Structure formats: structure tokens, C-alpha cells
CSV table of C-alpha atoms in Angstrom, one decimal:
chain,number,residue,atom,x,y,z
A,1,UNK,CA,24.6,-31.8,68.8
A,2,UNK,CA,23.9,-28.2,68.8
A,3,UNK,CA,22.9,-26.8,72.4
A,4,UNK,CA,19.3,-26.1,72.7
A,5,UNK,CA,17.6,-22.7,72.3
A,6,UNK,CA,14.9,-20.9,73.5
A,7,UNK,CA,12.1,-19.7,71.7
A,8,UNK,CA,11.6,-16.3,71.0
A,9,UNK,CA,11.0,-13.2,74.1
A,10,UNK,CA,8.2,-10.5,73.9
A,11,UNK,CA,9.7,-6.9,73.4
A,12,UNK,CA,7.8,-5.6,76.2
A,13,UNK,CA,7.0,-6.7,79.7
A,14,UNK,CA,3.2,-7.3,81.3
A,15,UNK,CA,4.0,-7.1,84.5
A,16,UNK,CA,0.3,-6.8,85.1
A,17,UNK,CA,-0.3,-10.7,83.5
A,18,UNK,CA,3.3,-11.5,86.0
A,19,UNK,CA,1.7,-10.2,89.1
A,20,UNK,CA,-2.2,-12.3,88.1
A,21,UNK,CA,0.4,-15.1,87.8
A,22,UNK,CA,1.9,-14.8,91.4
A,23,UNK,CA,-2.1,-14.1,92.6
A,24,UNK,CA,-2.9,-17.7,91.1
A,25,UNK,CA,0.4,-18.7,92.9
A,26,UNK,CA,-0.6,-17.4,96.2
A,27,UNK,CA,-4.0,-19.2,95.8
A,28,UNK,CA,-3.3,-22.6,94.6
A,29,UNK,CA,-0.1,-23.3,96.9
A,30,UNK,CA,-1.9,-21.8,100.4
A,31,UNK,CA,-5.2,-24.4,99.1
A,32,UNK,CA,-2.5,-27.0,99.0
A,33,UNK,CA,-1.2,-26.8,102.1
A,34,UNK,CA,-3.7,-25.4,104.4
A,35,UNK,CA,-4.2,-28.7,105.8
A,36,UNK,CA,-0.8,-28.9,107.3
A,37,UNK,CA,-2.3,-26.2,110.0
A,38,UNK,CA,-5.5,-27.6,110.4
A,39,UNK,CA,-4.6,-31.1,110.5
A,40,UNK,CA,-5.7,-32.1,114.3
A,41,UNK,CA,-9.5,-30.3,113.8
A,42,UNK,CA,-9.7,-31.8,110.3
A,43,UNK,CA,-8.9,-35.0,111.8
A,44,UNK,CA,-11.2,-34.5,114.7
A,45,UNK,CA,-14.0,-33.2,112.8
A,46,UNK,CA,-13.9,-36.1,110.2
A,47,UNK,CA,-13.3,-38.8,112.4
A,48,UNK,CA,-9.8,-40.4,111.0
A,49,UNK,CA,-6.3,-40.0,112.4
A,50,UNK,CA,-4.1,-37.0,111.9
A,51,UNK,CA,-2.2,-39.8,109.6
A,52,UNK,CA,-4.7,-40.4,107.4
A,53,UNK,CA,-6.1,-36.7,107.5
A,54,UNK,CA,-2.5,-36.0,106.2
A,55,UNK,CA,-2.7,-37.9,103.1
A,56,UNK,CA,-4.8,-35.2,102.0
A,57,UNK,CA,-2.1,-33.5,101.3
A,58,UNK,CA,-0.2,-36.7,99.3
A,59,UNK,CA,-3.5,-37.2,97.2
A,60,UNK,CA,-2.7,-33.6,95.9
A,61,UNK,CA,0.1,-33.9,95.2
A,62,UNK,CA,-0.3,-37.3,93.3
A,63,UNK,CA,-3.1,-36.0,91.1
A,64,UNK,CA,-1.0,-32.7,90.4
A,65,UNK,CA,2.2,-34.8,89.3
A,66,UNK,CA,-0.1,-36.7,86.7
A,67,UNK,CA,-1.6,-33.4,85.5
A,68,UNK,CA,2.2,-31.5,85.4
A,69,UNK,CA,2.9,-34.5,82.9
A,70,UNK,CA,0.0,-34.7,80.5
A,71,UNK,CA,-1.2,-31.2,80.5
A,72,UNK,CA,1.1,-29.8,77.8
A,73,UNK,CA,-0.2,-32.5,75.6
A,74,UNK,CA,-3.6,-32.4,76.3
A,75,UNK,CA,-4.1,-28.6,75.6
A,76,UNK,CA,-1.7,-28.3,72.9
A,77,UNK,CA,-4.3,-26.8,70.7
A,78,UNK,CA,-5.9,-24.8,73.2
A,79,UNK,CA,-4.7,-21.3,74.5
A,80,UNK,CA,-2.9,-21.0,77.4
A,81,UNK,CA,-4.6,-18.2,78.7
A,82,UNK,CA,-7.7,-20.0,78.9
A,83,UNK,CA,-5.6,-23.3,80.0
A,84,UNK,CA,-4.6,-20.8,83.2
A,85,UNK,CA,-8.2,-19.6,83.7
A,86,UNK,CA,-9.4,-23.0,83.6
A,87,UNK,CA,-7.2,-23.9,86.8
A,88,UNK,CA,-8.8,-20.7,88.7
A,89,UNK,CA,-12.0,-22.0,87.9
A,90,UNK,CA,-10.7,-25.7,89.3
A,91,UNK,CA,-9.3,-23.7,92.5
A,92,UNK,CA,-12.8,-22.4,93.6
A,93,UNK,CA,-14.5,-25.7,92.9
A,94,UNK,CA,-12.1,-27.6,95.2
A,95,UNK,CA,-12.0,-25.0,98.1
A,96,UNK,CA,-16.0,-25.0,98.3
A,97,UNK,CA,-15.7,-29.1,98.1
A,98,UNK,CA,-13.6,-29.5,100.8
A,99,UNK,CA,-15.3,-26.8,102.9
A,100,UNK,CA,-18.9,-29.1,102.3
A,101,UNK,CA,-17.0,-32.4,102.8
A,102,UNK,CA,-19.0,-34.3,105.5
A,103,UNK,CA,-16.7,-37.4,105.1
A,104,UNK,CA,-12.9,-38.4,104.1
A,105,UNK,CA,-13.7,-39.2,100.4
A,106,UNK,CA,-15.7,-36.4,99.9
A,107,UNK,CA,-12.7,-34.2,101.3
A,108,UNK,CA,-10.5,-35.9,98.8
A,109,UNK,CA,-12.6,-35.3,95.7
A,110,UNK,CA,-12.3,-31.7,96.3
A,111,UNK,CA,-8.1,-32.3,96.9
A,112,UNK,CA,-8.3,-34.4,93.4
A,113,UNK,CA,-9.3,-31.6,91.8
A,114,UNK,CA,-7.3,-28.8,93.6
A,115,UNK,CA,-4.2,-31.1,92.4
A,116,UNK,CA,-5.4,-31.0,88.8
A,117,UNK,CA,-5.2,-27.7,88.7
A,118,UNK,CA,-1.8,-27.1,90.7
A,119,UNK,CA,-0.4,-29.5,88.5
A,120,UNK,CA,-1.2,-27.4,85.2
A,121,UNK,CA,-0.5,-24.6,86.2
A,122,UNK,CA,2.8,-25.3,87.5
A,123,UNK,CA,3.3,-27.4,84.5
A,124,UNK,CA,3.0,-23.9,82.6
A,125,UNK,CA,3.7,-21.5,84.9
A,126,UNK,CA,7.4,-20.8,84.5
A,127,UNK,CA,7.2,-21.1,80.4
A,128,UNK,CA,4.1,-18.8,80.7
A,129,UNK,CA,6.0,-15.9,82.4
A,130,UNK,CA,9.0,-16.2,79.5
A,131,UNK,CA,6.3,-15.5,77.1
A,132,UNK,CA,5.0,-12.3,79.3
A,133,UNK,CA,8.4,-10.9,79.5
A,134,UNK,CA,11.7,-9.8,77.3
A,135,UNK,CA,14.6,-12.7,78.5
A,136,UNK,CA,16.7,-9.8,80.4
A,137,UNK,CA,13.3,-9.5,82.9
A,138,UNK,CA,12.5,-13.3,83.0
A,139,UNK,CA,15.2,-13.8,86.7
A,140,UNK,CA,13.2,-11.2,88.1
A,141,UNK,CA,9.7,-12.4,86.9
A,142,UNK,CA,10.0,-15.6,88.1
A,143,UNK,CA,11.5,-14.1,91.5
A,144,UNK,CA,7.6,-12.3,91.8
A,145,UNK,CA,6.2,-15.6,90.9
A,146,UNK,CA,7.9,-17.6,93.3
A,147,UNK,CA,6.9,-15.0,96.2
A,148,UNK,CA,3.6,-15.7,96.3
A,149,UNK,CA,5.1,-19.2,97.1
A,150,UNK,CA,6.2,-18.1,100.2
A,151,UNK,CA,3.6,-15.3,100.5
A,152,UNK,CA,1.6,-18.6,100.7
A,153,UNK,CA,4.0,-20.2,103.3
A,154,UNK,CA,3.2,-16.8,105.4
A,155,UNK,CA,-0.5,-17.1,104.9
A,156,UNK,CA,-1.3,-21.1,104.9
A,157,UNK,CA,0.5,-21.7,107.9
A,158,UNK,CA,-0.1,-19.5,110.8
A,159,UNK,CA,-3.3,-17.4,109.6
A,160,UNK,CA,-5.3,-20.8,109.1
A,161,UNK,CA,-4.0,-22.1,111.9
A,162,UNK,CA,-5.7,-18.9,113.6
A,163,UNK,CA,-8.4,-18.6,111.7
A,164,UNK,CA,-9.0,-22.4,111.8
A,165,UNK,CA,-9.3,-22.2,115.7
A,166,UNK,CA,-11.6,-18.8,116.1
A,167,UNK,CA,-13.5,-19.5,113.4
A,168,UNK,CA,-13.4,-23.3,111.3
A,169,UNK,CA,-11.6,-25.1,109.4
A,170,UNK,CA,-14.3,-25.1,106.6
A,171,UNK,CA,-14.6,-21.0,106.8
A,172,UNK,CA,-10.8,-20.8,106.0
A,173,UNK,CA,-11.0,-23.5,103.0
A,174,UNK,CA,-14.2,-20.9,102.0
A,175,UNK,CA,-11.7,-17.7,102.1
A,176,UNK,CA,-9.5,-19.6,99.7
A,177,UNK,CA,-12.4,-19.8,97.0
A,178,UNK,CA,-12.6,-16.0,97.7
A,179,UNK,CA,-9.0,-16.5,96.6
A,180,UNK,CA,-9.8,-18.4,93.8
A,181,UNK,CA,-12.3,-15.8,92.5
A,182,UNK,CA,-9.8,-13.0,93.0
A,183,UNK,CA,-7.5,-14.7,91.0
A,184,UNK,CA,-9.5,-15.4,88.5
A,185,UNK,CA,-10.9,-12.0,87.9
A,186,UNK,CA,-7.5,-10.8,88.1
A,187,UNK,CA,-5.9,-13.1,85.1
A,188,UNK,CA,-9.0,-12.3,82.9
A,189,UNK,CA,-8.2,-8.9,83.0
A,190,UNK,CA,-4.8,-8.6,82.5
A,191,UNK,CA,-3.6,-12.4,80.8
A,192,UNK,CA,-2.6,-11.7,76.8
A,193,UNK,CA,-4.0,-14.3,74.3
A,194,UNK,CA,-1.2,-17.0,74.5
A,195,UNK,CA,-1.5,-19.2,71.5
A,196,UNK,CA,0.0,-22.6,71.6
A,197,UNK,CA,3.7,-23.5,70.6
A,198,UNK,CA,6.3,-26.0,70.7
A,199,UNK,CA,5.8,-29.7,70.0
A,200,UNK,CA,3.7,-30.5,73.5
A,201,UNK,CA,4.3,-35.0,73.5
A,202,UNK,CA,4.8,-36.9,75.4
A,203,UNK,CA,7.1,-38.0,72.7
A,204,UNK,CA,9.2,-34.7,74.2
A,205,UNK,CA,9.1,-35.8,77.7
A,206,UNK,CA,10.5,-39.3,77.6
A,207,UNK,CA,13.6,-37.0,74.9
A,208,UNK,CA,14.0,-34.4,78.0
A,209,UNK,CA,14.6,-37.2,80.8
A,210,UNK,CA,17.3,-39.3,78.5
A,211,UNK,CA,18.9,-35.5,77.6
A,212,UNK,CA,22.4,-36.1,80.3
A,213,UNK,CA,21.7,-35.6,83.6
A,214,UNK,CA,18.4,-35.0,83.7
A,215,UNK,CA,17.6,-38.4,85.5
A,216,UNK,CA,19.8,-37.6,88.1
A,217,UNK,CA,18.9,-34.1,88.5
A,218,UNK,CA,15.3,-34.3,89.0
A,219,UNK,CA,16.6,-38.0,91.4
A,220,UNK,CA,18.2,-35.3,93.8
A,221,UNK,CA,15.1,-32.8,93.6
A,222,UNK,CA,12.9,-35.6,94.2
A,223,UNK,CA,15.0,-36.8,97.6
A,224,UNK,CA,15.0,-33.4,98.9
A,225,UNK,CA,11.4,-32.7,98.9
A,226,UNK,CA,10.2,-36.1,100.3
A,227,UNK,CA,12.7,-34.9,103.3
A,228,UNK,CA,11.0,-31.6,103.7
A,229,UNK,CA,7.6,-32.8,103.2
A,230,UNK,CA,7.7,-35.8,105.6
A,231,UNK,CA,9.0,-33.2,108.7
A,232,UNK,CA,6.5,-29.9,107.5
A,233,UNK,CA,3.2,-32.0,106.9
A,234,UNK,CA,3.2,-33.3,110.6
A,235,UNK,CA,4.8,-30.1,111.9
A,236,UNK,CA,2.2,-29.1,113.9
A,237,UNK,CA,1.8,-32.6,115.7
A,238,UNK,CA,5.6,-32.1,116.7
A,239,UNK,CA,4.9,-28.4,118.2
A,240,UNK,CA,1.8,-29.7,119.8
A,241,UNK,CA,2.9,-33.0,121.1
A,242,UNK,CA,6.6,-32.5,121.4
A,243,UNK,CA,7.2,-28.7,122.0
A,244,UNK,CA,3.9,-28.5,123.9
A,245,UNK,CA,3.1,-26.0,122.2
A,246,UNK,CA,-0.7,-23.8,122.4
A,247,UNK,CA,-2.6,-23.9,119.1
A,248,UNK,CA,-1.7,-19.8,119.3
A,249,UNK,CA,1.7,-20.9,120.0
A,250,UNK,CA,1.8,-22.9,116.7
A,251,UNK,CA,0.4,-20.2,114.9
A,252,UNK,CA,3.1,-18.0,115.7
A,253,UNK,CA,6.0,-20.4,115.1
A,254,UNK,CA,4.4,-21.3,111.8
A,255,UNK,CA,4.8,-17.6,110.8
A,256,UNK,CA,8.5,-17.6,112.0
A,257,UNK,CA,9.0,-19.8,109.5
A,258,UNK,CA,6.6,-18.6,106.8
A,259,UNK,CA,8.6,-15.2,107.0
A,260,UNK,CA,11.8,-16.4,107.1
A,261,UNK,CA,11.0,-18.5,104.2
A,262,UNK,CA,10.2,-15.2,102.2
A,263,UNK,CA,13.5,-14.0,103.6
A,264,UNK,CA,15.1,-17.0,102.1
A,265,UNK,CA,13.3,-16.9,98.7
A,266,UNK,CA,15.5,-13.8,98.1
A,267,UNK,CA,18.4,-14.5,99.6
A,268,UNK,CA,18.6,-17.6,96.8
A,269,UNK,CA,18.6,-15.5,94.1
A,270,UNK,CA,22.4,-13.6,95.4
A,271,UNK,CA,23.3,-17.0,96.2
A,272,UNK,CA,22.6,-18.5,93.2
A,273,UNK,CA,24.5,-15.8,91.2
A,274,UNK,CA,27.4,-16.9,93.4
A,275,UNK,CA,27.0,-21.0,92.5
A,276,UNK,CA,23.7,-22.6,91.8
A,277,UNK,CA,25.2,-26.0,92.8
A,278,UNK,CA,26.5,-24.6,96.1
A,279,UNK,CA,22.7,-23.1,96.9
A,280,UNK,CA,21.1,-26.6,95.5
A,281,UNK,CA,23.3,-28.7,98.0
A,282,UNK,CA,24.2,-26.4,101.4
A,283,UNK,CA,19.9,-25.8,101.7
A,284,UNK,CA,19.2,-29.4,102.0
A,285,UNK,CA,22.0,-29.7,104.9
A,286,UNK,CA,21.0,-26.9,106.9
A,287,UNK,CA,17.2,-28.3,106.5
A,288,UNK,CA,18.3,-31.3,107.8
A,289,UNK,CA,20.7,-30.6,110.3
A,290,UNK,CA,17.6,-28.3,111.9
A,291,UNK,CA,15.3,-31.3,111.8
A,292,UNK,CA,17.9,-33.3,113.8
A,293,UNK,CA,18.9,-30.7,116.1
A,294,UNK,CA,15.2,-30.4,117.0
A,295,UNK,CA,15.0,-33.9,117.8
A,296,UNK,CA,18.4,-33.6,119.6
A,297,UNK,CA,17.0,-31.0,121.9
A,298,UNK,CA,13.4,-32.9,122.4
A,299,UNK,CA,11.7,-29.8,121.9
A,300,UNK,CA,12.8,-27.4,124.0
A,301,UNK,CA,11.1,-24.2,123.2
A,302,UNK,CA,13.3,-21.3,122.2
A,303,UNK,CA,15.5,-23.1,120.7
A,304,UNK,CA,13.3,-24.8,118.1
A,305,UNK,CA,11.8,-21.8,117.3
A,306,UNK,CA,15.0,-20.5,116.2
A,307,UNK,CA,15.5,-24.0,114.4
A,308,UNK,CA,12.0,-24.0,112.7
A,309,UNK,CA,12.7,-20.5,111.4
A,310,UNK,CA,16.3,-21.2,110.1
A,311,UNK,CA,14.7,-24.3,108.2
A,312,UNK,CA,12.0,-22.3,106.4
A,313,UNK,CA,14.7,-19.7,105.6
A,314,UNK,CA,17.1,-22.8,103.7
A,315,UNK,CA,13.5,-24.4,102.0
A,316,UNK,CA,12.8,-20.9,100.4
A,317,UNK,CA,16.0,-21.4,98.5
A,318,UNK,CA,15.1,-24.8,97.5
A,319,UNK,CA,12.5,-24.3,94.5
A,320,UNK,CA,14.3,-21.3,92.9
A,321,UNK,CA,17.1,-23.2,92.6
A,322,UNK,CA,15.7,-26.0,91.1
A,323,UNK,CA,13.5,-24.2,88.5
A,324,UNK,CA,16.7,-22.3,87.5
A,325,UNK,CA,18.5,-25.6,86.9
A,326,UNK,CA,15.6,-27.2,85.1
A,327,UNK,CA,14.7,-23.5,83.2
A,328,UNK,CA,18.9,-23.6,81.9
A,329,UNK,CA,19.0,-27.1,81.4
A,330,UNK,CA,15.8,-27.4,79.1
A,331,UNK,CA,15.4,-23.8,77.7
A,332,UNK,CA,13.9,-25.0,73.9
A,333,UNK,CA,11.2,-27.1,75.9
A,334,UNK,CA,10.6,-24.8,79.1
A,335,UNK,CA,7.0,-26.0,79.1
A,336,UNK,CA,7.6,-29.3,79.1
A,337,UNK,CA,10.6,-29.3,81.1
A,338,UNK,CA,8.4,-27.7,83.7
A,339,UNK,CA,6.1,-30.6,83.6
A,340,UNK,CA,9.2,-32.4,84.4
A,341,UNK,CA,9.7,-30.4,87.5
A,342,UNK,CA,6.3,-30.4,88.9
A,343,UNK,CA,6.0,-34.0,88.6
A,344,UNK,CA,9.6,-34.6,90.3
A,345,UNK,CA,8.5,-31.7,93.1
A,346,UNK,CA,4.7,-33.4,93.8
A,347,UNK,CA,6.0,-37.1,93.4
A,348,UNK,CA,8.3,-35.8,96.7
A,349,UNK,CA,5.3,-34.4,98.3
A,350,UNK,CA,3.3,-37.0,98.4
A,351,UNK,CA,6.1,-39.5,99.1
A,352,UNK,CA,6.9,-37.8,102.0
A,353,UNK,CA,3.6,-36.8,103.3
A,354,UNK,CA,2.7,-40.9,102.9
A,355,UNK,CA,6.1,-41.5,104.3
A,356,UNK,CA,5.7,-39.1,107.2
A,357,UNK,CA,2.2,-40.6,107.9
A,358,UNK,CA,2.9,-44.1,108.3
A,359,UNK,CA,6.2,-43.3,110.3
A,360,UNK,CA,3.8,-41.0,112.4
A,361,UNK,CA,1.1,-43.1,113.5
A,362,UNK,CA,3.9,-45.8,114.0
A,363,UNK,CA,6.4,-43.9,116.1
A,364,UNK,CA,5.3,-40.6,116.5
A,365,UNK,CA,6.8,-36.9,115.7
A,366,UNK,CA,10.2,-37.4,117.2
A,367,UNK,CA,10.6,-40.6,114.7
A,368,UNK,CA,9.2,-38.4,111.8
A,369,UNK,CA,11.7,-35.7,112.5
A,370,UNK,CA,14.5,-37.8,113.3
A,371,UNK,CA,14.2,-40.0,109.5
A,372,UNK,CA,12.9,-36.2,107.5
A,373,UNK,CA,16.2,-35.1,108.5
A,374,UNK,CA,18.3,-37.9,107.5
A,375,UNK,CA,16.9,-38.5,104.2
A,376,UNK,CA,17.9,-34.6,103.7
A,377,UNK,CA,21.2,-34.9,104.9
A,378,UNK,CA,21.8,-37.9,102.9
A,379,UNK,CA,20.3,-35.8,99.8
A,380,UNK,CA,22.6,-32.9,100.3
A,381,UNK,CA,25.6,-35.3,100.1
A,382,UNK,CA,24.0,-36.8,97.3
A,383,UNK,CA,23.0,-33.6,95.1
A,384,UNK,CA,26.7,-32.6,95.8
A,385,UNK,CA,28.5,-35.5,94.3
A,386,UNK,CA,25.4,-35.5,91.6
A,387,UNK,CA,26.1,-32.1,90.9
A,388,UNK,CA,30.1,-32.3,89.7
A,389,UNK,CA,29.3,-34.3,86.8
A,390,UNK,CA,29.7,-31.5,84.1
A,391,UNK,CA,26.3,-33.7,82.5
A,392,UNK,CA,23.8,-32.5,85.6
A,393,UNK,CA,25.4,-28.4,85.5
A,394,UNK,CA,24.1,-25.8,83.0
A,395,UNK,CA,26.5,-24.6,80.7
A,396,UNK,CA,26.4,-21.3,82.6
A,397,UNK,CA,27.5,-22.9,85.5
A,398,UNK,CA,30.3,-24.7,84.2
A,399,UNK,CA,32.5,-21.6,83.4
């Protein structure tokens, strides 16, 4: 069998269409997870525990897995610019939703549809910026796409934590509709017409997961995330009730890690030039041996500051590894091998968000910690014996 190609590049880059991209980005994943900063007054103000209030988050993320696997095929004949405006649209709905919600279920009808549209555009996102740029600028489109990823992390973090106690909760899930329409204005203006291509089944996803090592691959990815998202959903519970840290306090060790994630966004990309299957195994590790060490240390302040900051640095590696590895593995299908991705990366999130709750309200934040970091350990050892089969490594990492 012939190794699989990848469909034609654009002669010229439109970097303006790139940068709407990371805007939508930005929006969409600081919607996601603003309620891991404003979990306790969300909690308060609704009347559930922080445990349920977190499931907010896994109800996202379970809707956004279905839509990263049936969106290609859905929309096939629609195109993808309006596909991508669509999800804006979908982005502003939800915010204003969940800033209304006087109940739980109303909150998660607004989530629902917040997940529908992180899902799509996900799905399409990384196949969408190929088509924007010529294949010698796609590494360092996709490196501006993946910072408003951890622009997010900067933003959804410690400013709604901030905002969420001097102003409200609701106000902040308001500013991300502002978000929304900013985005939204911003992709109208500068998206090209992006006509439809490639086969789009679901025929195609059920060939992609039986091509070798794919089942594998995305097994790793999947292990990894449910290890981060069980410890960084109740986050702010182990600052609050561990640490004993102030809500300002939280705020500012949230950023720590917010910025050091951006940090670490960029330091993947020299790293992965050096050995993408080193970068997709040593960030795991270093993620969990932080989680433990903060457990080890039961909370003491400095030095979990220092821990919480080199954990968001080793997480900003994590998902531009993984879309490198799924974009070489899968580069005649990018759009669908995307889908692929999202659903692996949200079926993790809400695993460990559900995972993380139950353990929570069960043993508390020291228990969360202490099982998040051995389910990431036990993923890095896992990813690295995965990872030597010739069948889960790109051809360009082979040589």
C-alpha cells in the first residue's frame, strides 16, 4: 500500500483567515473552561455541589466528542467557511444561556451547545488552516492557532476567577459572547470560500482507526488527558481547601500556570523537532510527578506554586504533540483525522472531569490529586512503550 498523501496547498498564505482562526480558538476553549475558576460561586449560586457543578465541564466535552465525529459528514456539502461561522454563532448562544441559567439543567443546555460547536470546529480546525496556507507555513500556522489555546489558559483561568469575584460569574460568561461576536465579525471578514472536499463518512472514520496504530495512539492520548483533566477541573478546590489559598490567591496561581503554559506551547515545537515521541511521553511524567509532589508536600504554598506552574508548562506541550502525530499520521484525511483527535481529546475530558468529581465529593482534593497523577505517570510509561512500535510513529519520525 502506497503511503497516503495530502491534498493539495494554496500558493499563498491568509494569515488574516489564520489569525480569525486562533480568535475563534481563544473564544471557544476560555467558554469551555471558565467554569474550572468559577466552580465554588457557580456551585453556590445554583445550589448543587462543586462535584456536580463540575460536570459542566464533562457534558461539554461529551457533546463536543459526538459533534468532532459526525460533523465532517454532516456538512459535507456545505462550505466550511460557513460551517466555522456557524460555530461562532453557536458560541454566543451558549455564553448568554449559561449567563441566564437560573437552574443546573438550564446551565447545561447552554454547555450542550457550547460543546457542539467546540467539537466542529476542532473537528475542522487543523484541516482548515492547511487549506489557508502553502504546506512550508502550515508548522507555524498551527503554532498561532494553538496559542490562543493557551492565550485561553491565560484568560479563563485567573481573569474569571477575578472577574468572577468583583463582578459575577454570569457577567464573565456575558464577556465571552462579546467574544463570540468578535470572533465572528472577525472570520466573516477575512475566512475565503472553502468548498467541500475529501470523502467526509463515517465510512472514513471507522478506515482511519483500523490504519496501524492508530487505536493505540489515540488509547495513549485518551489516558493522558483524563489525568490532566481530573487534577485541573477541581484545581481550585485543592488551592482553596488544601493550599488555603484567598480567591485572589487562586487567581494568581492560575495565571502562573496559564503563562507558563504559553511558555510551554512553544517550547514543544523545538522539542518536537528533536523527537516527537520523547515530547509525547517526558510531558505526561513531569505532569504527573507535579500532581504527586503536590500531594507529597500537602500544600505547602511556595512550593506548589512552583509545581502548578511547571505542570501548565509540560500540558502546553501536550496538544501540539498530539495534533502533529495525528496531522503526519493521517495527512490524505486531515479532516477527519482531526475528528479523530477531538473525539479522543473530549472523551478524556469528560472522563476525567466525571472521574475527578466522584473521587472529589468521595475523598476530597488530596485523593483527586493523588489518583490524576498516577493515571499520568502510568500514561507516560504507557505512551513510551506504545510509542516504539514502528506502527504508532510517523514515517518522519522513524529515520
Amino acid at each position: 500500500m502506497s503511503e497516503p498523501q495530502p491534498l493539495p496547498q494554496p500558493a499563498s498564505a491568509a494569515w488574516g483567515a489564520v489569525f480569525s482562526m486562533t480568535l475563534g480558538v481563544f473564544g471557544l476553549v476560555t467558554a469551555e473552561f471558565l467554569p474550572v475558576s468559577l466552580l465554588t460561586p457557580i456551585a453556590r449560586d445554583l445550589q448543587v455541589s462543586e462535584g456536580l457543578a463540575g460536570q459542566a465541564i464533562s457534558t461539554t466535552a461529551i457533546f463536543a466528542l459526538i459533534t468532532s465525529l459526525l460533523i465532517a459528514t454532516v456538512t459535507r456539502r456545505f462550505d466550511r467557511r460557513h460551517v466555522l461561522l456557524s460555530f461562532s454563532v453557536l458560541l454566543i448562544v451558549s455564553s448568554i444561556i449559561v449567563s441566564m441559567a437560573e437552574n443546573f439543567a438550564f446551565l447545561l443546555v447552554g454547555r450542550i451547545l457550547l460543546g457542539v460547536a467546540l467539537g466542529g470546529f476542532w473537528a475542522m480546525s487543523a484541516a482548515t488552516v492547511m487549506r489557508l496556507v502553502p504546506a512550508t507555513d502550515i508548522p507555524r500556522a498551527l503554532a498561532i492557532m494553538f496559542s490562543g489555546v493557551s492565550a485561553a489558559t491565560v484568560f479563563a483561568a485567573p481573569v474569571g476567577s477575578y472577574l468572577g469575584d468583583i463582578m459575577s460569574w454570569r457577567s464573565v460568561f456575558l464577556l465571552t459572547a462579546g467574544i463570540g461576536a468578535l470572533t465572528f465579525i472577525a472570520q466573516f471578514a477575512t475566512l475565503p470560500s472553502l468548498p467541500p472536499r475529501g470523502r467526509a463518512t463515517l465510512r472514513v472514520l471507522v478506515d482511519l482507526v483500523q490504519r496501524p496504530g492508530m487505536k493505540l495512539g489515540l488509547f495513549s492520548l485518551v489516558l493522558i488527558i483524563t489525568g490532566h483533566f481530573a487534577l485541573f477541573t477541581y484545581v481550585r478546590p485543592f488551592l482553596e481547601n488544601v493550599t488555603g489559598v484567598a480567591t485572589a490567591g487562586v487567581s494568581g496561581v492560575l495565571l502562573g500556570f496559564g503563562l507558563a503554559n504559553f511558555v510551554g506551547t512553544y517550547l514543544a515545537g523545538s522539542l518536537i523537532s528533536r523527537s516527537l515521541r520523547m515530547t509525547i511521553a517526558l510531558m505526561p511524567m513531569i505532569m504527573g510527578l507535579c500532581a504527586l509532589g503536590m500531594v507529597g508536600i500537602d500544600g505547602a504554598l511556595n512550593p506548589t506554586i512552583v509545581l502548578v506552574a511547571i505542570w501548565g508548562m509540560a500540558f502546553g506541550g501536550v496538544p501540539v504533540a498530539w495534533s502533529t502525530w495525528i496531522t503526519r499520521t493521517v495527512p490524505d484525511e486531515a479532516e477527519s483525522g482531526g475528528g479523530l483527535f477531538v473525539a479522543g481529546f473530549q472523551t478524556a475530558i469528560a472522563s476525567g472531569a466525571v472521574i475527578g468529581g466522584v473521587i472529589f465529593d468521595y475523598v476530597g482534593s488530596l485523593g483527586v490529586f493523588s489518583i490524576g497523577g498516577i493515571i499520568l505517570v502510568g500514561a507516560a510509561i504507557f505512551a513510551t512503550v506504545v510509542l516504539r512500535s514502528p506502527a504508532v510513529t510517523p514515517a518522519t519520525e522513524q529515520a
